[in-house]
Tab-separated table of C-alpha atoms in Angstrom:
chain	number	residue	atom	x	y	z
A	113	UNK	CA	-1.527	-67.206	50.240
A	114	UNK	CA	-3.660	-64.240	49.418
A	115	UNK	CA	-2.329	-60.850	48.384
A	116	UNK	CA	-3.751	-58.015	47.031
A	117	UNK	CA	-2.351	-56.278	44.177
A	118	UNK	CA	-3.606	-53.447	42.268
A	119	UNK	CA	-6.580	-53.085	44.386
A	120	UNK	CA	-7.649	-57.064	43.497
A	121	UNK	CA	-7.077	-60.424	45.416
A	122	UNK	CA	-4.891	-62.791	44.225
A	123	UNK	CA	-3.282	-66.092	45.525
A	124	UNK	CA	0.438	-66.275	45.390
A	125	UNK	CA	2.682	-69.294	46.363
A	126	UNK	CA	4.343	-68.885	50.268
A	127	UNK	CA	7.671	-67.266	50.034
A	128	UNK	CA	7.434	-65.727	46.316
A	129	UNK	CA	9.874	-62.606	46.063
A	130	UNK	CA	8.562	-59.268	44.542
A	131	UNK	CA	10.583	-60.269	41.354
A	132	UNK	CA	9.387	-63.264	41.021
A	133	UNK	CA	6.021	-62.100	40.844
A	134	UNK	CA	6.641	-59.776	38.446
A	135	UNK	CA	8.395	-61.988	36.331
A	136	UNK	CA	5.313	-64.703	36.857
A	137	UNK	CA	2.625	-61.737	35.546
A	138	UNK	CA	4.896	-61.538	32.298
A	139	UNK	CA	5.279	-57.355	33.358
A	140	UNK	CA	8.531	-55.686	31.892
A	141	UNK	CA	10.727	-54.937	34.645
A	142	UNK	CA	12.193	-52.453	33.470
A	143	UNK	CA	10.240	-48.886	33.849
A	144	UNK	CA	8.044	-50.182	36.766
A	145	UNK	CA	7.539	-49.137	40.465
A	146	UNK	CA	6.534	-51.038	43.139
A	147	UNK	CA	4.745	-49.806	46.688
A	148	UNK	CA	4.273	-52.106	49.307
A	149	UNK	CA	1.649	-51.847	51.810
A	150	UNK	CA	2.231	-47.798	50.920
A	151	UNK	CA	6.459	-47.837	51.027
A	152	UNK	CA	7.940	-47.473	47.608
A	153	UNK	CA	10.265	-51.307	47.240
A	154	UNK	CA	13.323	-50.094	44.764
A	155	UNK	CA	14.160	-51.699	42.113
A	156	UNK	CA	17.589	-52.923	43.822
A	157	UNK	CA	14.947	-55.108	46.689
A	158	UNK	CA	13.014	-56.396	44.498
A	159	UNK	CA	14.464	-59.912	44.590
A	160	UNK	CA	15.167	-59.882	48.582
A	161	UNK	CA	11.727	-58.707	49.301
A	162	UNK	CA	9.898	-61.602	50.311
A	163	UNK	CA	5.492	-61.552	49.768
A	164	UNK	CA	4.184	-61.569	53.375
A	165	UNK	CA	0.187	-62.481	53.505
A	166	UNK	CA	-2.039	-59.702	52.847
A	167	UNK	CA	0.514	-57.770	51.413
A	168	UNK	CA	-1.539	-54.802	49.720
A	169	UNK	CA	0.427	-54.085	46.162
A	170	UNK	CA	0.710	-51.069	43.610
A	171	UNK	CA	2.526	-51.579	40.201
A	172	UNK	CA	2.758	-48.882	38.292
A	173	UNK	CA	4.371	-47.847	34.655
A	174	UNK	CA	4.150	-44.816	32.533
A	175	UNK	CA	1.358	-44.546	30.145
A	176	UNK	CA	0.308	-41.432	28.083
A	177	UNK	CA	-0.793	-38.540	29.295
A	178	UNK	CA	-1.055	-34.491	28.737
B	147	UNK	CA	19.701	-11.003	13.650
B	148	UNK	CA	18.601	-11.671	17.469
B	149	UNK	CA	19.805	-14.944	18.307
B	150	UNK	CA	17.724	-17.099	20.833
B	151	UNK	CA	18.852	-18.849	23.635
B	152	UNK	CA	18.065	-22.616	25.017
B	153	UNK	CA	15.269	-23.109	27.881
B	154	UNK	CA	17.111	-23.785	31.148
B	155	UNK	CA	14.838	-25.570	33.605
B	156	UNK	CA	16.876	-26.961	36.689
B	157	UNK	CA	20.055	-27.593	34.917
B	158	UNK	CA	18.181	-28.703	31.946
B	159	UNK	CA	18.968	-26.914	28.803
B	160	UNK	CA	16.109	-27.547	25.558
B	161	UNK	CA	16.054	-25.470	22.547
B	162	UNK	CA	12.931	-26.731	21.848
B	163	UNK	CA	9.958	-24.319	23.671
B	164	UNK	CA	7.187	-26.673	23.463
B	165	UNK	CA	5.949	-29.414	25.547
B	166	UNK	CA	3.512	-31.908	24.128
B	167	UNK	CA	1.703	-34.420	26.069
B	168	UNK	CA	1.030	-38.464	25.274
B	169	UNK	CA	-2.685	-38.752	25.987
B	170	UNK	CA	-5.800	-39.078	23.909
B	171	UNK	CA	-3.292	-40.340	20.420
B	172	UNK	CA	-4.790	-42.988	17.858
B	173	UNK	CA	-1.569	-44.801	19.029
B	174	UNK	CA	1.684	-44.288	20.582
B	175	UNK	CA	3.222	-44.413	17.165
B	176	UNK	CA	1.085	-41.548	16.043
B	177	UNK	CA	1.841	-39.800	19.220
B	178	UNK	CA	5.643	-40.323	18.692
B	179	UNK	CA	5.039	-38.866	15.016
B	180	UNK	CA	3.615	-35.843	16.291
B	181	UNK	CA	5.978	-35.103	19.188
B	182	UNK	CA	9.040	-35.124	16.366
B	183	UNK	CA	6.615	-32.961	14.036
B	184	UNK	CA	6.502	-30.613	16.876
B	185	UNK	CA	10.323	-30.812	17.445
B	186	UNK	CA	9.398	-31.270	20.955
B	187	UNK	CA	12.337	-32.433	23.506
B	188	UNK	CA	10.218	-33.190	26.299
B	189	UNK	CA	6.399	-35.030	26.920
B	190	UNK	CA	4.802	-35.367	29.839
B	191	UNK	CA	3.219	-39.025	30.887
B	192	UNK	CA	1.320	-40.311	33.254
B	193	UNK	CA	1.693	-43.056	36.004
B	194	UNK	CA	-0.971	-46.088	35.970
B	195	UNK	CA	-1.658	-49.487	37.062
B	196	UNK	CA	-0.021	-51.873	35.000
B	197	UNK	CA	-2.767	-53.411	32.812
B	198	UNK	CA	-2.086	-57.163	33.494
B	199	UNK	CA	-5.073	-58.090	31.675
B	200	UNK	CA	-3.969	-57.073	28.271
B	201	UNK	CA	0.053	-57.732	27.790
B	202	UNK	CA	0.375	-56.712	24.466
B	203	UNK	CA	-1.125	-53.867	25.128
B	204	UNK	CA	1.732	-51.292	23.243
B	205	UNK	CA	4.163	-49.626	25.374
B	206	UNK	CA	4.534	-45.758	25.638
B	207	UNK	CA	8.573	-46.572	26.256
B	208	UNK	CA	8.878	-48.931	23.383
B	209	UNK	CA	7.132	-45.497	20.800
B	210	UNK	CA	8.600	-42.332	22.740
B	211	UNK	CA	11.721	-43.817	24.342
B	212	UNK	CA	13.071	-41.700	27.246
B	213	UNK	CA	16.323	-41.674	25.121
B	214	UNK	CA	14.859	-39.681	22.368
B	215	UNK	CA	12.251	-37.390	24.932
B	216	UNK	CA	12.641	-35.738	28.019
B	217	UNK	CA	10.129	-37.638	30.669
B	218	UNK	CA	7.777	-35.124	32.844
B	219	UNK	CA	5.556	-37.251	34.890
B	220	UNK	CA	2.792	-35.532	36.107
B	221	UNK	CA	0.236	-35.893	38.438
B	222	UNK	CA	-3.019	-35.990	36.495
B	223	UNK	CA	-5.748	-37.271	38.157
B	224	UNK	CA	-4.200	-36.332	41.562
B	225	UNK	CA	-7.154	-33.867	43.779
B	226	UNK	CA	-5.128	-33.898	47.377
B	227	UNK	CA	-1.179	-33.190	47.567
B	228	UNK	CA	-1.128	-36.407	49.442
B	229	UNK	CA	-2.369	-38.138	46.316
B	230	UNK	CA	0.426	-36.048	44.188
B	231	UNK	CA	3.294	-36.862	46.575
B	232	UNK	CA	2.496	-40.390	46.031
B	233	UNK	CA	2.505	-40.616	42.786
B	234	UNK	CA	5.149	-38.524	41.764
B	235	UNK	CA	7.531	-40.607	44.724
B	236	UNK	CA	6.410	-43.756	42.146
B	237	UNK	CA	7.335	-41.989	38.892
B	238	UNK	CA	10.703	-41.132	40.220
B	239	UNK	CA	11.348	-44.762	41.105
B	240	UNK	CA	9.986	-45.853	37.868
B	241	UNK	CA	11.887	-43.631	35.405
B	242	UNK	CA	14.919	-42.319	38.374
B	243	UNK	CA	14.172	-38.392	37.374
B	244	UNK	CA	13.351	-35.831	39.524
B	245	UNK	CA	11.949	-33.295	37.411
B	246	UNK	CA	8.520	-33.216	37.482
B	247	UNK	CA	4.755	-31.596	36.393
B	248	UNK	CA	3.039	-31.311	39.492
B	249	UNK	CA	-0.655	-30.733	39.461
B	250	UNK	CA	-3.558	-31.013	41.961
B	251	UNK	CA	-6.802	-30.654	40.673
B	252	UNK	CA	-10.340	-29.050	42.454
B	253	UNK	CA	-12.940	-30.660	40.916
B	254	UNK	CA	-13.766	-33.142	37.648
B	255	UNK	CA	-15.862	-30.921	35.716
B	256	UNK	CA	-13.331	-27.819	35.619
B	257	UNK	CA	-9.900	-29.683	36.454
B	258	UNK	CA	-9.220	-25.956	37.670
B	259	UNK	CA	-6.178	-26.434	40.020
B	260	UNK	CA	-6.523	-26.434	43.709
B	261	UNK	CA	-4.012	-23.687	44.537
B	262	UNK	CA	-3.783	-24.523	48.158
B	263	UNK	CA	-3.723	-28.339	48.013
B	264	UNK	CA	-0.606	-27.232	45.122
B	265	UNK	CA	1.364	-25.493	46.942
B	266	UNK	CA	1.671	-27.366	49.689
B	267	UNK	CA	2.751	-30.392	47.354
B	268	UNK	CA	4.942	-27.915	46.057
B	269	UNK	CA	6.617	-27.690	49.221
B	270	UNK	CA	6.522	-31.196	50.365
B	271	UNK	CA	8.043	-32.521	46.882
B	272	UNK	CA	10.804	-29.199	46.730
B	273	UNK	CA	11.817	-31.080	49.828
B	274	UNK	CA	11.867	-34.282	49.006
B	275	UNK	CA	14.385	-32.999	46.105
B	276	UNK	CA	12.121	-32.993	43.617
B	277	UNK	CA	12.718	-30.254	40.386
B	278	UNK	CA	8.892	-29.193	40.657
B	279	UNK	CA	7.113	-27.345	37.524
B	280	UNK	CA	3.249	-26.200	38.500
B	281	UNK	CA	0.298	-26.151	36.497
B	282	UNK	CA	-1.326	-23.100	38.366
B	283	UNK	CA	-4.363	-20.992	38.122
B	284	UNK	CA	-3.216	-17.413	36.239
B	285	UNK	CA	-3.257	-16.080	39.649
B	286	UNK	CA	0.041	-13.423	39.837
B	287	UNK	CA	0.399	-13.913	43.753
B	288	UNK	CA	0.185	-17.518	44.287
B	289	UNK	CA	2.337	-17.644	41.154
B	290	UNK	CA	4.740	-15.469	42.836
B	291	UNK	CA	4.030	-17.622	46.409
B	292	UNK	CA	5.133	-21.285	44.247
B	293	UNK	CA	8.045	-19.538	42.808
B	294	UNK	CA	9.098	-18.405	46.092
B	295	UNK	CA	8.735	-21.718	47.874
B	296	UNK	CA	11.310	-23.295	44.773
B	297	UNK	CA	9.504	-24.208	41.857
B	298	UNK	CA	11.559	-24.108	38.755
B	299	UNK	CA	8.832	-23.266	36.356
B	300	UNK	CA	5.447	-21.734	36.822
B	301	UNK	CA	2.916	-23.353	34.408
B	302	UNK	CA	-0.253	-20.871	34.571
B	303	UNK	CA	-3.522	-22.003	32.222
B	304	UNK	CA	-4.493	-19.840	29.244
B	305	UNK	CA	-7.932	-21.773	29.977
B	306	UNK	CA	-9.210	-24.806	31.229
B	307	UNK	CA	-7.598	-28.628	30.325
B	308	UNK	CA	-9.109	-29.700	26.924
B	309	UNK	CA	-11.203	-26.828	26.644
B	310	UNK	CA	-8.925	-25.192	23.367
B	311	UNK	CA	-10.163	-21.787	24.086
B	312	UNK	CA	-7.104	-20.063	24.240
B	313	UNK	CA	-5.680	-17.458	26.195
B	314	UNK	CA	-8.477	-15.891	28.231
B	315	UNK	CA	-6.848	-13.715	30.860
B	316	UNK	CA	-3.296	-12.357	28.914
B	317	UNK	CA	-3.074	-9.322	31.130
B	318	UNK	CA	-2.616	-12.022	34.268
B	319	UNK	CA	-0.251	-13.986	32.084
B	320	UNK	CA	1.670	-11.213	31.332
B	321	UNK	CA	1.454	-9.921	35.152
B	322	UNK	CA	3.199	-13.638	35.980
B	323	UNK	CA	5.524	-13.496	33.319
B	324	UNK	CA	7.051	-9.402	34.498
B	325	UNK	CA	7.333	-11.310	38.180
B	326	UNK	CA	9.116	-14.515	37.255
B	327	UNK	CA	12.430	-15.385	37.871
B	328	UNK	CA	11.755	-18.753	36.413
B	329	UNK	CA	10.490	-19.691	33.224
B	330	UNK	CA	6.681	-19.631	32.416
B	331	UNK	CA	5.172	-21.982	30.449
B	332	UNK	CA	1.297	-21.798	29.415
B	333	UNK	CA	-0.143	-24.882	30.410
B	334	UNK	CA	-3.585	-25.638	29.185
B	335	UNK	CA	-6.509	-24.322	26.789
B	336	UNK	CA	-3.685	-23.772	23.596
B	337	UNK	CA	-6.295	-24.852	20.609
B	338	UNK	CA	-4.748	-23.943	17.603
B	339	UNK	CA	-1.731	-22.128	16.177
B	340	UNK	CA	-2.397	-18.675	17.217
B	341	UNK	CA	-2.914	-19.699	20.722
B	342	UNK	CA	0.426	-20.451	20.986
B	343	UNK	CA	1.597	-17.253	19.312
B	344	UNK	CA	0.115	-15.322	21.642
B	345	UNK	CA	1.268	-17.216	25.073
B	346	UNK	CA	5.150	-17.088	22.886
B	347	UNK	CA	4.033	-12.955	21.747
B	348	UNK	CA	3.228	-12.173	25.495
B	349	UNK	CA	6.744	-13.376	27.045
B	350	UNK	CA	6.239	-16.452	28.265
B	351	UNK	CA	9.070	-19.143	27.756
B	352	UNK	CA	6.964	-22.149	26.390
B	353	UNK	CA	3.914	-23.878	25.996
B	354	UNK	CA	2.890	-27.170	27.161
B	355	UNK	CA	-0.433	-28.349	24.856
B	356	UNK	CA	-1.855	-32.124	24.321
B	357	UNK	CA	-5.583	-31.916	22.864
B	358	UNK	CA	-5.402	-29.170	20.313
B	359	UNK	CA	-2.633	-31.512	18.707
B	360	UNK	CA	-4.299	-35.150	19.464
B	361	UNK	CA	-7.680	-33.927	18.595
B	362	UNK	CA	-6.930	-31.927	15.725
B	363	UNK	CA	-8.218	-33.508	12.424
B	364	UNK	CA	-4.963	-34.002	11.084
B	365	UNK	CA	-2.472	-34.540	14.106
B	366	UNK	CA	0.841	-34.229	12.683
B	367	UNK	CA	0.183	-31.280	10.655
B	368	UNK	CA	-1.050	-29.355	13.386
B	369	UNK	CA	2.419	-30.370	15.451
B	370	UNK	CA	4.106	-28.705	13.039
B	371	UNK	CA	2.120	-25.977	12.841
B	372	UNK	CA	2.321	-25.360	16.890
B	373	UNK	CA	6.070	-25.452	16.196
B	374	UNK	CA	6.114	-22.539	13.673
B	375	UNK	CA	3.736	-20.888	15.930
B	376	UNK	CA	6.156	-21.362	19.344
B	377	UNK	CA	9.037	-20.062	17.316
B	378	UNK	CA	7.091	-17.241	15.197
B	379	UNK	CA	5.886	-15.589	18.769
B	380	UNK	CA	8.708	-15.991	20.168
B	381	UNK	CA	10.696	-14.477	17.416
B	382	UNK	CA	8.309	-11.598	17.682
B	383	UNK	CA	8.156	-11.339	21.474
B	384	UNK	CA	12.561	-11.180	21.053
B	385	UNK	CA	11.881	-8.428	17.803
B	386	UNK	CA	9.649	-6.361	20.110
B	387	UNK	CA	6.620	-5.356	18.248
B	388	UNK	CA	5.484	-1.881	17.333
B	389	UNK	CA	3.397	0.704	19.251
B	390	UNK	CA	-0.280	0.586	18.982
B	391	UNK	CA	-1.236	3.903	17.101
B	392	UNK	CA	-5.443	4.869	16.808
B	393	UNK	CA	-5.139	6.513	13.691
B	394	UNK	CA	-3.597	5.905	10.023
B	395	UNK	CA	0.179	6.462	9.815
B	396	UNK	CA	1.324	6.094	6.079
B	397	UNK	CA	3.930	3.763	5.194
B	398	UNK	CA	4.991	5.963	1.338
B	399	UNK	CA	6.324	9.302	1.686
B	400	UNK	CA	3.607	12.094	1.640
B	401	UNK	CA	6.735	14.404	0.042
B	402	UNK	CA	6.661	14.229	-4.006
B	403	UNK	CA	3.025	13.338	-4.519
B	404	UNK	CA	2.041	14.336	-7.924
């Protein structure tokens, strides 16, 4: 199924988890944050939440800045 | 002799007085060099897209842990409080702090804050129970008008972001610093040593600065010569200085002259 994450399409298998997907891109869980379709997921629902079809995602990290 | 005491920002205590930012470094490494040369405690960051494209790409965490360094996401980037609220809502998940730079910018050429569109993120985070600190135009009243609404540090420009020209308006950044009950912090325009002096020499409790350290020729040096320069104006601001006279005053006795 398609999803779109970070503003780009991408095809994801039915019924992948949040976590999993993370996991899959080879992203360091730790120090991310995830918004779903605009709501902030925390980290504790990352492995419950469940990738519905067009799910619109935003993963985010800290990178330098002034 | 005088002795100081620490910065208190929402419950958070630093005896360091300047803030140093991560962007525009050779490297992360070289960034983390320069943030100890500075003897900074806290850095400000930014929130991004992960880059999935590149995963080597270095980490800021793995070079400036948030062990060693405060965190202050900001908002960079950010020109509606919508946009701010958003991000900042991320950063806290991300890193789980609450303390915060917020700023909300007017346009890309002058990345002059938008006072309005800032204070009403100011509001909207403060009740969220976010620990705001605003980059802000060196306008007195709506410095006054974020302080009132519950920011716990009012960070006014000395001139515009990555411009290095100093401290253009010090009679407004003194004006903000007589009203405050919260710290002030000169946020912007510091380019070299005596820049700093001056923001530390007119009252203000710290200075936040990230180009006129990353671009300087010789990075690390010139962290540790903003560091001399925080504590040498501040030292003087504490020492109070002496009266401006317009004519000569002798410093040897004019009695026994020969």
């Amino acid at each position: 199924m398609q999803i779109f994450l970070n503003g780009e399409a991408c095809e994801v298998e039915a019924n992948s988890t949040l976590l999993t997907l993370v996991l899959s891109l080879g992203a360091d869980p730790r120090g991310i944050a995830i918004e779903r379709n605009l709501e902030i997921v925390p980290k504790s629902e990352h492995a419950s939440t469940i990738l519905q079809p067009d799910d619109h995602l935003e993963i985010v990290q800290f990178v330098g800045g002034g | 002799m005088t002795t100081d005491t620490a910065l208190e920002i929402a419950g958070h205590s630093f005896s360091s007085r300047l803030i140093v930012g991560t962007g525009k470094y050779a490297s992360y490494k070289q960034n983390a060099e320069a943030a100890r040369a500075a003897g900074a405690e806290m850095v400000t960051v930014a929130l991004r897209r992960v880059n999935w494209s590149n995963p080597d790409e270095e980490r800021l965490q793995d070079a400036l842990t948030p062990s060693e360094f405060t965190y202050l996401p900001n908002t960079a980037g950010c020109f509606t409080a919508d946009d701010a609220l958003r991000t900042l809502r991320l950063a806290r998940e991300a890193g789980g702090w609450s303390l915060v730079k917020l700023e909300v910018l007017a346009d890309q050429k002058t990345l002059y804050p938008d006072m309005e569109e800032t204070l009403s993120a100011a509001k909207a985070l403060i009740k969220d129970g976010f620990d705001v600190m605003v980059y802000c135009s060196d306008d007195p009243v709506y410095a006054r008008k974020l302080e009132d609404v519950g920011c716990c540090a009012i960070m006014p420009l000395g001139s515009l972001i990555g411009s290095g020209l100093g401290i253009q308006n010090p009679l407004n950044i003194r004006l903000i610093v007589e009203q405050a009950r919260v710290p002030v912090i000169v946020d912007a325009g510091v380019g070299t040593a005596s820049d700093a002096a001056i923001a530390m020499e007119l009252g203000c409790d710290g200075v936040l600065m990230n180009t006129a350290i990353a671009e300087a020729q010789a990075p690390i040096l010139m962290a540790s010569a903003m560091k001399h320069a925080v504590i040498a104006g501040r030292q003087a601001y504490l020492a109070g200085r002496m009266g401006r006279r317009l004519y000569a005053d002798p410093s040897s006795p004019l009695a026994g002259l020969i």
